[in-house]
PDB file of C-alpha atoms in Angstrom:
ATOM      1  CA  MET A1428      -1.895 -23.588   0.030  1.00  0.00           C
ATOM      2  CA  TYR A1429      -2.059 -21.328  -2.998  1.00  0.00           C
ATOM      3  CA  ILE A1430      -3.641 -17.943  -2.327  1.00  0.00           C
ATOM      4  CA  CYS A1431      -4.511 -16.249  -5.577  1.00  0.00           C
ATOM      5  CA  SER A1432      -5.188 -12.522  -5.736  1.00  0.00           C
ATOM      6  CA  ASN A1433      -7.633 -11.293  -8.345  1.00  0.00           C
ATOM      7  CA  ASN A1434      -5.653  -8.361  -9.723  1.00  0.00           C
ATOM      8  CA  ASN A1435      -7.744  -5.411 -10.791  1.00  0.00           C
ATOM      9  CA  CYS A1436      -7.653  -2.820 -13.546  1.00  0.00           C
ATOM     10  CA  TRP A1437      -4.203  -1.254 -13.164  1.00  0.00           C
ATOM     11  CA  PHE A1438      -4.217   0.671 -16.440  1.00  0.00           C
ATOM     12  CA  THR A1439      -7.769   1.935 -16.051  1.00  0.00           C
ATOM     13  CA  ASN A1440      -7.116   3.027 -12.440  1.00  0.00           C
ATOM     14  CA  ILE A1441      -3.597   2.864 -11.011  1.00  0.00           C
ATOM     15  CA  GLY A1442      -5.035   2.953  -7.494  1.00  0.00           C
ATOM     16  CA  GLU A1443      -6.148  -0.642  -8.037  1.00  0.00           C
ATOM     17  CA  ALA A1444      -2.486  -1.562  -8.442  1.00  0.00           C
ATOM     18  CA  PHE A1445      -1.763  -0.035  -5.038  1.00  0.00           C
ATOM     19  CA  ILE A1446      -4.399  -2.340  -3.536  1.00  0.00           C
ATOM     20  CA  ASP A1447      -3.012  -5.391  -5.323  1.00  0.00           C
ATOM     21  CA  LEU A1448       0.567  -4.673  -4.277  1.00  0.00           C
ATOM     22  CA  GLY A1449      -0.733  -4.429  -0.729  1.00  0.00           C
ATOM     23  CA  VAL A1450      -2.383  -7.844  -1.049  1.00  0.00           C
ATOM     24  CA  LYS A1451       0.907  -9.277  -2.278  1.00  0.00           C
ATOM     25  CA  ALA A1452       2.626  -7.855   0.811  1.00  0.00           C
ATOM     26  CA  ILE A1453      -0.054  -9.315   3.103  1.00  0.00           C
ATOM     27  CA  VAL A1454       0.280 -12.803   1.633  1.00  0.00           C
ATOM     28  CA  HIS A1455       4.077 -12.644   1.833  1.00  0.00           C
ATOM     29  CA  ASN A1456       3.786 -11.614   5.485  1.00  0.00           C
ATOM     30  CA  LEU A1457       1.478 -14.575   6.108  1.00  0.00           C
ATOM     31  CA  ALA A1458       3.940 -16.891   4.344  1.00  0.00           C
ATOM     32  CA  LYS A1459       6.677 -15.841   6.766  1.00  0.00           C
ATOM     33  CA  LYS A1460       4.566 -17.440   9.509  1.00  0.00           C
ATOM     34  CA  ASP A1461       3.372 -20.417   7.468  1.00  0.00           C
ATOM     35  CA  ASP A1462       5.671 -21.684   4.716  1.00  0.00           C
ATOM     36  CA  ALA A1463       2.811 -23.717   3.222  1.00  0.00           C
ATOM     37  CA  ILE A1464       1.322 -20.464   1.905  1.00  0.00           C
ATOM     38  CA  HIS A1465       2.191 -19.414  -1.642  1.00  0.00           C
ATOM     39  CA  TYR A1466       1.116 -16.412  -3.724  1.00  0.00           C
ATOM     40  CA  ALA A1467      -0.173 -16.120  -7.266  1.00  0.00           C
ATOM     41  CA  CYS A1468      -2.406 -13.709  -9.162  1.00  0.00           C
ATOM     42  CA  VAL A1469      -4.907 -13.690 -11.989  1.00  0.00           C
ATOM     43  CA  SER A1470      -6.713 -10.936 -13.849  1.00  0.00           C
ATOM     44  CA  PRO A1471      -9.851 -10.790 -16.002  1.00  0.00           C
ATOM     45  CA  MET A1472      -8.732  -7.643 -17.828  1.00  0.00           C
ATOM     46  CA  SER A1473      -8.292  -9.248 -21.269  1.00  0.00           C
ATOM     47  CA  ASN A1474     -11.984  -8.647 -21.878  1.00  0.00           C
ATOM     48  CA  THR A1475     -11.524  -4.943 -21.185  1.00  0.00           C
ATOM     49  CA  TYR A1476      -8.527  -4.408 -23.433  1.00  0.00           C
ATOM     50  CA  LEU A1477      -9.538  -6.580 -26.371  1.00  0.00           C
ATOM     51  CA  PRO A1478     -11.890  -5.126 -28.994  1.00  0.00           C
ATOM     52  CA  GLU A1479     -15.475  -6.285 -28.710  1.00  0.00           C
ATOM     53  CA  SER A1480     -15.091  -8.452 -31.808  1.00  0.00           C
ATOM     54  CA  ALA A1481     -12.449 -10.553 -30.021  1.00  0.00           C
ATOM     55  CA  SER A1482     -13.637 -10.391 -26.413  1.00  0.00           C
ATOM     56  CA  ASP A1483     -15.421 -13.736 -26.626  1.00  0.00           C
ATOM     57  CA  ARG A1484     -12.023 -15.340 -27.320  1.00  0.00           C
ATOM     58  CA  ALA A1485     -10.310 -13.790 -24.323  1.00  0.00           C
ATOM     59  CA  PHE A1486      -8.204 -15.978 -22.039  1.00  0.00           C
ATOM     60  CA  ARG A1487     -10.378 -17.116 -19.124  1.00  0.00           C
ATOM     61  CA  ASN A1488      -8.669 -17.592 -15.773  1.00  0.00           C
ATOM     62  CA  ASP A1489     -11.284 -20.021 -14.521  1.00  0.00           C
ATOM     63  CA  ALA A1490     -10.532 -22.441 -17.336  1.00  0.00           C
ATOM     64  CA  PHE A1491      -6.911 -22.866 -16.235  1.00  0.00           C
ATOM     65  CA  TYR A1492      -6.296 -21.942 -12.597  1.00  0.00           C
ATOM     66  CA  GLU A1493      -7.753 -23.379  -9.410  1.00  0.00           C
ATOM     67  CA  PRO A1494      -6.218 -21.692  -6.348  1.00  0.00           C
ATOM     68  CA  ASP A1495      -7.056 -22.973  -2.888  1.00  0.00           C
ATOM     69  CA  VAL A1496      -8.227 -19.503  -1.837  1.00  0.00           C
ATOM     70  CA  LEU A1497      -9.149 -16.558  -4.048  1.00  0.00           C
ATOM     71  CA  PHE A1498      -8.543 -13.165  -2.410  1.00  0.00           C
ATOM     72  CA  LEU A1499     -10.863 -10.378  -3.573  1.00  0.00           C
ATOM     73  CA  ALA A1500      -9.618  -6.980  -2.408  1.00  0.00           C
ATOM     74  CA  GLY A1501     -10.949  -3.486  -2.930  1.00  0.00           C
ATOM     75  CA  MET A1502     -14.330  -2.248  -4.126  1.00  0.00           C
ATOM     76  CA  TYR A1503     -16.114  -5.602  -4.287  1.00  0.00           C
ATOM     77  CA  ALA A1504     -19.019  -4.715  -1.985  1.00  0.00           C
ATOM     78  CA  THR A1505     -20.889  -3.270  -4.961  1.00  0.00           C
ATOM     79  CA  SER A1506     -23.856  -4.186  -7.131  1.00  0.00           C
ATOM     80  CA  GLU A1507     -21.595  -4.437 -10.173  1.00  0.00           C
ATOM     81  CA  ALA A1508     -19.373  -7.045  -8.517  1.00  0.00           C
ATOM     82  CA  PHE A1509     -22.323  -9.399  -8.031  1.00  0.00           C
ATOM     83  CA  ILE A1510     -24.132  -9.163 -11.346  1.00  0.00           C
ATOM     84  CA  ASN A1511     -25.728 -12.598 -11.730  1.00  0.00           C
ATOM     85  CA  ASP A1512     -26.090 -12.699 -15.503  1.00  0.00           C
ATOM     86  CA  GLY A1513     -22.640 -14.042 -16.412  1.00  0.00           C
ATOM     87  CA  SER A1514     -21.212 -10.653 -17.376  1.00  0.00           C
ATOM     88  CA  CYS A1515     -19.082 -10.221 -14.253  1.00  0.00           C
ATOM     89  CA  ILE A1516     -16.144 -12.536 -14.940  1.00  0.00           C
ATOM     90  CA  THR A1517     -14.690 -12.315 -11.438  1.00  0.00           C
ATOM     91  CA  TYR A1518     -17.989 -13.323  -9.839  1.00  0.00           C
ATOM     92  CA  GLU A1519     -18.359 -16.220 -12.280  1.00  0.00           C
ATOM     93  CA  PHE A1520     -14.796 -17.353 -11.510  1.00  0.00           C
ATOM     94  CA  ALA A1521     -15.499 -17.177  -7.780  1.00  0.00           C
ATOM     95  CA  LYS A1522     -18.710 -19.192  -8.110  1.00  0.00           C
ATOM     96  CA  GLU A1523     -16.959 -21.907 -10.130  1.00  0.00           C
ATOM     97  CA  LEU A1524     -14.201 -22.162  -7.547  1.00  0.00           C
ATOM     98  CA  ARG A1525     -16.772 -22.571  -4.766  1.00  0.00           C
ATOM     99  CA  LYS A1526     -18.436 -25.401  -6.707  1.00  0.00           C
ATOM    100  CA  LYS A1527     -15.053 -27.133  -6.773  1.00  0.00           C
ATOM    101  CA  GLY A1528     -14.651 -26.809  -3.013  1.00  0.00           C
ATOM    102  CA  LYS A1529     -12.246 -23.870  -3.091  1.00  0.00           C
ATOM    103  CA  GLN A1530     -12.573 -20.835  -0.828  1.00  0.00           C
ATOM    104  CA  ILE A1531     -13.222 -17.134  -1.404  1.00  0.00           C
ATOM    105  CA  ALA A1532     -12.016 -14.441   0.993  1.00  0.00           C
ATOM    106  CA  PHE A1533     -12.645 -10.707   0.939  1.00  0.00           C
ATOM    107  CA  ILE A1534      -9.840  -8.546   2.283  1.00  0.00           C
ATOM    108  CA  GLY A1535      -9.866  -4.762   2.494  1.00  0.00           C
ATOM    109  CA  VAL A1536     -13.302  -4.799   0.888  1.00  0.00           C
ATOM    110  CA  GLY A1537     -15.423  -1.665   0.514  1.00  0.00           C
ATOM    111  CA  GLY A1538     -18.451  -0.327  -1.291  1.00  0.00           C
ATOM    112  CA  GLU A1539     -19.104   2.358  -3.847  1.00  0.00           C
ATOM    113  CA  ASN A1540     -22.466   3.930  -3.012  1.00  0.00           C
ATOM    114  CA  TYR A1541     -23.391   2.392   0.370  1.00  0.00           C
ATOM    115  CA  THR A1542     -27.079   2.326  -0.593  1.00  0.00           C
ATOM    116  CA  ASP A1543     -29.826  -0.165   0.334  1.00  0.00           C
ATOM    117  CA  LYS A1544     -29.819  -1.475  -3.264  1.00  0.00           C
ATOM    118  CA  GLU A1545     -26.072  -2.068  -3.141  1.00  0.00           C
ATOM    119  CA  LYS A1546     -26.373  -3.768   0.234  1.00  0.00           C
ATOM    120  CA  SER A1547     -29.109  -6.103  -1.027  1.00  0.00           C
ATOM    121  CA  ASP A1548     -27.080  -7.111  -4.088  1.00  0.00           C
ATOM    122  CA  VAL A1549     -23.942  -7.713  -2.031  1.00  0.00           C
ATOM    123  CA  LEU A1550     -25.772  -9.809   0.571  1.00  0.00           C
ATOM    124  CA  ARG A1551     -27.253 -12.007  -2.141  1.00  0.00           C
ATOM    125  CA  GLY A1552     -23.844 -12.570  -3.698  1.00  0.00           C
ATOM    126  CA  MET A1553     -22.083 -13.139  -0.398  1.00  0.00           C
ATOM    127  CA  GLU A1554     -24.676 -15.731   0.612  1.00  0.00           C
ATOM    128  CA  LEU A1555     -23.916 -17.675  -2.547  1.00  0.00           C
ATOM    129  CA  LEU A1556     -20.130 -17.515  -2.125  1.00  0.00           C
ATOM    130  CA  LYS A1557     -20.114 -18.118   1.650  1.00  0.00           C
ATOM    131  CA  PRO A1558     -16.681 -16.498   2.046  1.00  0.00           C
ATOM    132  CA  LEU A1559     -14.025 -17.905   4.322  1.00  0.00           C
ATOM    133  CA  PHE A1560     -13.672 -14.453   5.850  1.00  0.00           C
ATOM    134  CA  ILE A1561     -14.579 -10.832   5.228  1.00  0.00           C
ATOM    135  CA  ILE A1562     -12.190  -8.090   6.277  1.00  0.00           C
ATOM    136  CA  THR A1563     -13.590  -4.665   5.452  1.00  0.00           C
ATOM    137  CA  ARG A1564     -11.570  -1.590   4.541  1.00  0.00           C
ATOM    138  CA  ASP A1565     -13.748   0.904   6.394  1.00  0.00           C
ATOM    139  CA  LYS A1566     -16.269   1.228   9.182  1.00  0.00           C
ATOM    140  CA  LYS A1567     -19.200   1.937   6.841  1.00  0.00           C
ATOM    141  CA  THR A1568     -18.781  -1.431   5.113  1.00  0.00           C
ATOM    142  CA  TYR A1569     -18.360  -3.228   8.432  1.00  0.00           C
ATOM    143  CA  ASP A1570     -21.538  -1.657   9.829  1.00  0.00           C
ATOM    144  CA  LEU A1571     -23.519  -2.710   6.744  1.00  0.00           C
ATOM    145  CA  TYR A1572     -22.603  -6.399   6.757  1.00  0.00           C
ATOM    146  CA  SER A1573     -21.407  -7.432  10.225  1.00  0.00           C
ATOM    147  CA  ASP A1574     -24.963  -8.356  11.307  1.00  0.00           C
ATOM    148  CA  TYR A1575     -25.185 -10.878   8.446  1.00  0.00           C
ATOM    149  CA  PHE A1576     -21.675 -12.357   8.201  1.00  0.00           C
ATOM    150  CA  GLU A1577     -18.685 -12.649  10.458  1.00  0.00           C
ATOM    151  CA  CYS A1578     -16.644  -9.591   9.543  1.00  0.00           C
ATOM    152  CA  LYS A1579     -13.509  -7.944  10.841  1.00  0.00           C
ATOM    153  CA  LYS A1580     -13.166  -4.192  10.524  1.00  0.00           C
ATOM    154  CA  GLY A1581      -9.860  -3.783   8.772  1.00  0.00           C
ATOM    155  CA  LEU A1582      -7.892  -1.570   6.431  1.00  0.00           C
ATOM    156  CA  ASP A1583      -7.561  -0.800   2.760  1.00  0.00           C
ATOM    157  CA  CYS A1584      -4.809  -3.093   1.458  1.00  0.00           C
ATOM    158  CA  ALA A1585      -2.863  -0.069   0.192  1.00  0.00           C
ATOM    159  CA  PHE A1586      -1.822   0.510   3.811  1.00  0.00           C
ATOM    160  CA  TRP A1587       0.620  -2.394   3.266  1.00  0.00           C
ATOM    161  CA  LEU A1588       2.390  -0.668   0.359  1.00  0.00           C
ATOM    162  CA  ASN A1589       5.502   0.170   2.341  1.00  0.00           C
ATOM    163  CA  ASP A1590       5.880  -3.541   3.202  1.00  0.00           C
ATOM    164  CA  GLU A1591       6.150  -4.234  -0.529  1.00  0.00           C
ATOM    165  CA  TYR A1592       7.928  -1.146  -1.884  1.00  0.00           C
ATOM    166  CA  ASN A1593       9.465   1.805  -0.059  1.00  0.00           C
ATOM    167  CA  PRO A1594      11.247   4.400  -2.229  1.00  0.00           C
ATOM    168  CA  SER A1595      11.304   7.080   0.493  1.00  0.00           C
ATOM    169  CA  GLY A1596      14.521   9.053   0.799  1.00  0.00           C
ATOM    170  CA  LEU A1597      15.456   9.055  -2.877  1.00  0.00           C
ATOM    171  CA  GLU A1598      17.626  12.103  -3.623  1.00  0.00           C
ATOM    172  CA  HIS A1599      15.541  14.551  -5.641  1.00  0.00           C
ATOM    173  CA  LYS A1600      14.709  18.170  -6.376  1.00  0.00           C
ATOM    174  CA  ASN A1601      11.883  19.634  -4.313  1.00  0.00           C
ATOM    175  CA  TYR A1602       8.413  19.206  -5.761  1.00  0.00           C
ATOM    176  CA  ILE A1603       4.749  19.121  -4.670  1.00  0.00           C
ATOM    177  CA  VAL A1604       2.157  16.696  -6.049  1.00  0.00           C
ATOM    178  CA  SER A1605      -1.339  17.863  -7.013  1.00  0.00           C
ATOM    179  CA  THR A1606      -3.588  14.957  -8.048  1.00  0.00           C
ATOM    180  CA  PHE A1607      -7.117  16.038  -8.939  1.00  0.00           C
ATOM    181  CA  ASN A1608      -8.664  13.450 -11.231  1.00  0.00           C
ATOM    182  CA  ARG A1609     -12.264  13.468  -9.959  1.00  0.00           C
ATOM    183  CA  SER A1610     -12.786  17.204  -9.509  1.00  0.00           C
ATOM    184  CA  ASP A1611     -11.284  20.509 -10.589  1.00  0.00           C
ATOM    185  CA  GLU A1612      -7.959  21.443  -9.071  1.00  0.00           C
ATOM    186  CA  PRO A1613      -8.510  24.328  -6.604  1.00  0.00           C
ATOM    187  CA  LEU A1614      -7.605  27.701  -8.076  1.00  0.00           C
ATOM    188  CA  GLU A1615      -5.003  28.388  -5.407  1.00  0.00           C
ATOM    189  CA  LEU A1616      -3.011  25.361  -6.602  1.00  0.00           C
ATOM    190  CA  THR A1617      -2.974  26.059 -10.342  1.00  0.00           C
ATOM    191  CA  ASP A1618       0.035  27.121 -12.388  1.00  0.00           C
ATOM    192  CA  ARG A1619       2.616  26.424  -9.704  1.00  0.00           C
ATOM    193  CA  GLU A1620       6.103  25.877 -11.069  1.00  0.00           C
ATOM    194  CA  HIS A1621       7.161  22.869  -9.006  1.00  0.00           C
ATOM    195  CA  TYR A1622       3.823  21.039  -8.953  1.00  0.00           C
ATOM    196  CA  VAL A1623       3.584  17.580 -10.542  1.00  0.00           C
ATOM    197  CA  HIS A1624       0.172  16.437 -11.818  1.00  0.00           C
ATOM    198  CA  PRO A1625      -0.337  12.638 -11.903  1.00  0.00           C
ATOM    199  CA  TRP A1626      -3.264  11.071 -13.757  1.00  0.00           C
ATOM    200  CA  HIS A1627      -4.527   7.758 -12.352  1.00  0.00           C
ATOM    201  CA  PHE A1628      -6.891   6.712 -15.185  1.00  0.00           C
ATOM    202  CA  GLN A1629      -4.411   6.147 -18.007  1.00  0.00           C
ATOM    203  CA  TYR A1630      -6.648   4.056 -20.264  1.00  0.00           C
ATOM    204  CA  THR A1631      -9.245   6.825 -20.629  1.00  0.00           C
ATOM    205  CA  LEU A1632      -6.856   9.769 -20.999  1.00  0.00           C
ATOM    206  CA  ASP A1633      -7.612  11.449 -24.312  1.00  0.00           C
ATOM    207  CA  GLU A1634      -8.009  14.886 -25.862  1.00  0.00           C
ATOM    208  CA  SER A1635     -11.302  15.434 -24.044  1.00  0.00           C
ATOM    209  CA  LYS A1636      -9.427  15.838 -20.731  1.00  0.00           C
ATOM    210  CA  THR A1637      -8.547  19.420 -21.625  1.00  0.00           C
ATOM    211  CA  ARG A1638      -8.284  20.739 -18.055  1.00  0.00           C
ATOM    212  CA  TYR A1639      -5.707  18.126 -17.184  1.00  0.00           C
ATOM    213  CA  LEU A1640      -3.822  18.371 -20.465  1.00  0.00           C
ATOM    214  CA  SER A1641      -3.484  22.152 -20.090  1.00  0.00           C
ATOM    215  CA  LYS A1642      -1.331  21.761 -16.961  1.00  0.00           C
ATOM    216  CA  ASN A1643       2.444  21.617 -16.755  1.00  0.00           C
ATOM    217  CA  ASN A1644       4.438  18.688 -15.357  1.00  0.00           C
ATOM    218  CA  LEU A1645       1.866  16.076 -16.340  1.00  0.00           C
ATOM    219  CA  PHE A1646       2.606  12.553 -15.173  1.00  0.00           C
ATOM    220  CA  VAL A1647       1.250   9.307 -16.645  1.00  0.00           C
ATOM    221  CA  SER A1648       2.864   5.872 -16.441  1.00  0.00           C
ATOM    222  CA  ASP A1649       2.036   2.216 -16.863  1.00  0.00           C
ATOM    223  CA  SER A1650       4.020   1.480 -13.689  1.00  0.00           C
ATOM    224  CA  PRO A1651       2.494   1.827 -10.195  1.00  0.00           C
ATOM    225  CA  TYR A1652       5.991   2.045  -8.742  1.00  0.00           C
ATOM    226  CA  GLU A1653       6.621   5.384 -10.438  1.00  0.00           C
ATOM    227  CA  TYR A1654       3.479   6.887  -8.920  1.00  0.00           C
ATOM    228  CA  LEU A1655       4.471   5.573  -5.506  1.00  0.00           C
ATOM    229  CA  THR A1656       7.954   7.048  -5.864  1.00  0.00           C
ATOM    230  CA  LEU A1657       6.328  10.428  -6.545  1.00  0.00           C
ATOM    231  CA  TYR A1658       4.077  10.259  -3.485  1.00  0.00           C
ATOM    232  CA  ALA A1659       6.805   8.924  -1.201  1.00  0.00           C
ATOM    233  CA  ASN A1660       9.275  11.726  -1.929  1.00  0.00           C
ATOM    234  CA  ALA A1661       7.019  14.764  -2.420  1.00  0.00           C
ATOM    235  CA  ASP A1662       7.234  17.742  -0.075  1.00  0.00           C
ATOM    236  CA  LYS A1663       3.413  17.756   0.076  1.00  0.00           C
ATOM    237  CA  VAL A1664       0.462  16.171  -1.695  1.00  0.00           C
ATOM    238  CA  TYR A1665      -2.884  17.813  -2.521  1.00  0.00           C
ATOM    239  CA  THR A1666      -5.511  15.431  -3.866  1.00  0.00           C
ATOM    240  CA  ASP A1667      -9.133  14.370  -4.286  1.00  0.00           C
ATOM    241  CA  MET A1668      -8.059  10.705  -4.665  1.00  0.00           C
ATOM    242  CA  VAL A1669      -8.324   8.114  -1.891  1.00  0.00           C
ATOM    243  CA  HIS A1670      -5.471   6.155  -3.436  1.00  0.00           C
ATOM    244  CA  ALA A1671      -3.202   9.156  -3.561  1.00  0.00           C
ATOM    245  CA  THR A1672      -4.003   9.915   0.081  1.00  0.00           C
ATOM    246  CA  ILE A1673      -3.265   6.449   1.483  1.00  0.00           C
ATOM    247  CA  PRO A1674       0.199   6.054  -0.122  1.00  0.00           C
ATOM    248  CA  SER A1675       1.097   9.536   1.107  1.00  0.00           C
ATOM    249  CA  LEU A1676       0.053   8.606   4.639  1.00  0.00           C
ATOM    250  CA  VAL A1677       1.975   5.338   4.515  1.00  0.00           C
ATOM    251  CA  TYR A1678       5.176   7.025   3.332  1.00  0.00           C
ATOM    252  CA  GLY A1679       4.856   9.911   5.780  1.00  0.00           C
ATOM    253  CA  THR A1680       4.204  12.627   3.186  1.00  0.00           C
ATOM    254  CA  PRO A1681       1.946  15.492   4.366  1.00  0.00           C
ATOM    255  CA  VAL A1682      -1.291  15.157   2.391  1.00  0.00           C
ATOM    256  CA  LYS A1683      -4.373  17.356   2.165  1.00  0.00           C
ATOM    257  CA  TYR A1684      -7.471  15.520   0.970  1.00  0.00           C
ATOM    258  CA  TYR A1685     -10.411  17.277  -0.727  1.00  0.00           C
ATOM    259  CA  GLN A1686     -13.609  15.333  -0.011  1.00  0.00           C
ATOM    260  CA  ILE A1687     -15.472  13.705  -2.883  1.00  0.00           C
ATOM    261  CA  ASP A1688     -17.360  10.569  -1.811  1.00  0.00           C
ATOM    262  CA  ASN A1689     -17.899   7.938   0.890  1.00  0.00           C
ATOM    263  CA  ARG A1690     -14.853   5.923  -0.115  1.00  0.00           C
ATOM    264  CA  ARG A1691     -12.795   8.360   1.965  1.00  0.00           C
ATOM    265  CA  ASP A1692     -13.961   6.399   5.022  1.00  0.00           C
ATOM    266  CA  ALA A1693     -11.064   4.072   4.158  1.00  0.00           C
ATOM    267  CA  PHE A1694      -8.841   6.513   6.036  1.00  0.00           C
ATOM    268  CA  GLU A1695     -11.209   8.960   7.740  1.00  0.00           C
ATOM    269  CA  SER A1696     -12.604   6.239  10.004  1.00  0.00           C
ATOM    270  CA  LEU A1697      -9.154   5.574  11.514  1.00  0.00           C
ATOM    271  CA  ASP A1698      -8.761   7.212  14.903  1.00  0.00           C
ATOM    272  CA  TYR A1699      -4.958   7.387  14.618  1.00  0.00           C
ATOM    273  CA  ILE A1700      -4.946   9.773  11.655  1.00  0.00           C
ATOM    274  CA  HIS A1701      -4.451  13.385  12.678  1.00  0.00           C
ATOM    275  CA  LYS A1702      -4.944  16.695  10.872  1.00  0.00           C
ATOM    276  CA  ASP A1703      -2.703  19.690  11.497  1.00  0.00           C
ATOM    277  CA  ASP A1704      -3.739  23.344  11.544  1.00  0.00           C
ATOM    278  CA  GLU A1705      -3.264  23.622   7.762  1.00  0.00           C
ATOM    279  CA  GLY A1706      -5.419  20.578   7.023  1.00  0.00           C
ATOM    280  CA  PHE A1707      -2.612  18.118   6.245  1.00  0.00           C
ATOM    281  CA  LEU A1708      -3.106  14.519   7.375  1.00  0.00           C
ATOM    282  CA  TYR A1709      -0.604  12.327   9.209  1.00  0.00           C
ATOM    283  CA  ILE A1710      -0.826   8.750  10.490  1.00  0.00           C
ATOM    284  CA  ASP A1711       0.566   7.183  13.640  1.00  0.00           C
ATOM    285  CA  LYS A1712       2.697   4.455  12.059  1.00  0.00           C
ATOM    286  CA  ARG A1713       3.116   2.547  15.312  1.00  0.00           C
ATOM    287  CA  LEU A1714      -0.654   2.138  15.717  1.00  0.00           C
ATOM    288  CA  LEU A1715      -1.000   1.359  12.007  1.00  0.00           C
ATOM    289  CA  ASP A1716       1.540  -1.453  12.309  1.00  0.00           C
ATOM    290  CA  ILE A1717      -0.312  -2.866  15.307  1.00  0.00           C
ATOM    291  CA  GLU A1718      -3.597  -2.990  13.385  1.00  0.00           C
ATOM    292  CA  LYS A1719      -1.927  -4.500  10.315  1.00  0.00           C
ATOM    293  CA  LYS A1720      -0.494  -7.312  12.430  1.00  0.00           C
ATOM    294  CA  GLN A1721      -3.898  -7.954  14.040  1.00  0.00           C
ATOM    295  CA  ILE A1722      -5.491  -8.248  10.608  1.00  0.00           C
ATOM    296  CA  GLU A1723      -2.784 -10.631   9.410  1.00  0.00           C
ATOM    297  CA  GLU A1724      -3.221 -12.790  12.515  1.00  0.00           C
ATOM    298  CA  TYR A1725      -6.980 -12.968  11.936  1.00  0.00           C
ATOM    299  CA  ALA A1726      -6.517 -13.917   8.263  1.00  0.00           C
ATOM    300  CA  LEU A1727      -3.951 -16.594   9.132  1.00  0.00           C
ATOM    301  CA  LYS A1728      -6.248 -18.059  11.781  1.00  0.00           C
ATOM    302  CA  LYS A1729      -9.159 -18.284   9.333  1.00  0.00           C
ATOM    303  CA  LEU A1730      -6.950 -19.804   6.619  1.00  0.00           C
ATOM    304  CA  ASN A1731      -5.767 -22.485   9.020  1.00  0.00           C
ATOM    305  CA  GLU A1732      -9.375 -23.316   9.906  1.00  0.00           C
ATOM    306  CA  LYS A1733     -10.433 -24.014   6.332  1.00  0.00           C
TER     307      LYS A1733
END
C-alpha cells in the first residue's frame, strides 16, 4: 500500500515543511507495524514557482502518480482548498484519484477562519471526496465537522517532528530565538545581542520587509532542518508563529506564544500543555506520546479497513 503525502509550500512557509516531516514520521511509524505500507510524496508547487507564462506547462502529479491513499495534512479545512473551478491542483488531483478508486485521508487537518462560509465549502468538498478518515489537528475543527463525518480529534502533524529529526543537545553558544513574522516584535525583545530572528516565509522576503531586515542575527534557509535545530537548542523562544511554538514544545524548549489567530488551537486545546509564571509553555511528553500512539492506531485500523 503506497501512502502518498501531498507536500506543501516549504519555501513559501517553512512551517508547512514541519507538518510534512511529521507526516513522514507517522507513515514510517505505521510501516513498522505493517510492512505492506510504503511512503512517497508529491507536490503541486511547480505552478507557484514557474512564471505565469510557463505555468500551463508545469509537471502535473496526477498525470503520473496514483498512490493507494493520498494523505492531506495541515490547513485543508479551508474554502481555498476546495475551490471547484479547476484552479486548486491538489483538490483536482484528489478528485481524480477518487474516480480511480483510490482513497483520500485527512490527517492533522485544520481550518483558517472557522467561519460558516468556510464550513459550508469544506463540507461540500468532503462530501465529494468521501475521505477514508479525518483526523483533525484541533478541537475547533473537530467540533465543526464531527456531526457530518466520522472524525477523530487529533494533533498537528508537527508534533511528530522529534520522531523524524531530533537535533537536541548539539553543543552551542547560548542564544534566544525571537520569531515574529505575523506581527511586530514586542519592544522589550528588540535589539538583544544574543537573539536570533528566523523568517518562515522565504519566498516573499524582499526589501519591503524593513522591520525584519533592520534586525541583527537574521536567519533564512531553504532547509527545514536548520530551523528545527535552532528551536531545539535555544535557551528560550518568543514567537507569534504556531509552527515555531509546536517544534519548541516537542523539543522541550521553553516557548512564549503571542496570540494572533484561531490556528493556535492546535496547541492551546491540549490539556497537557502547561504555562509557568512567566508565560512559557511546556508539554507533558508522556501524555503526548500516548495520544500520538492512539492516533497512529486509529489511522492503521482505518487503512486496513479500506
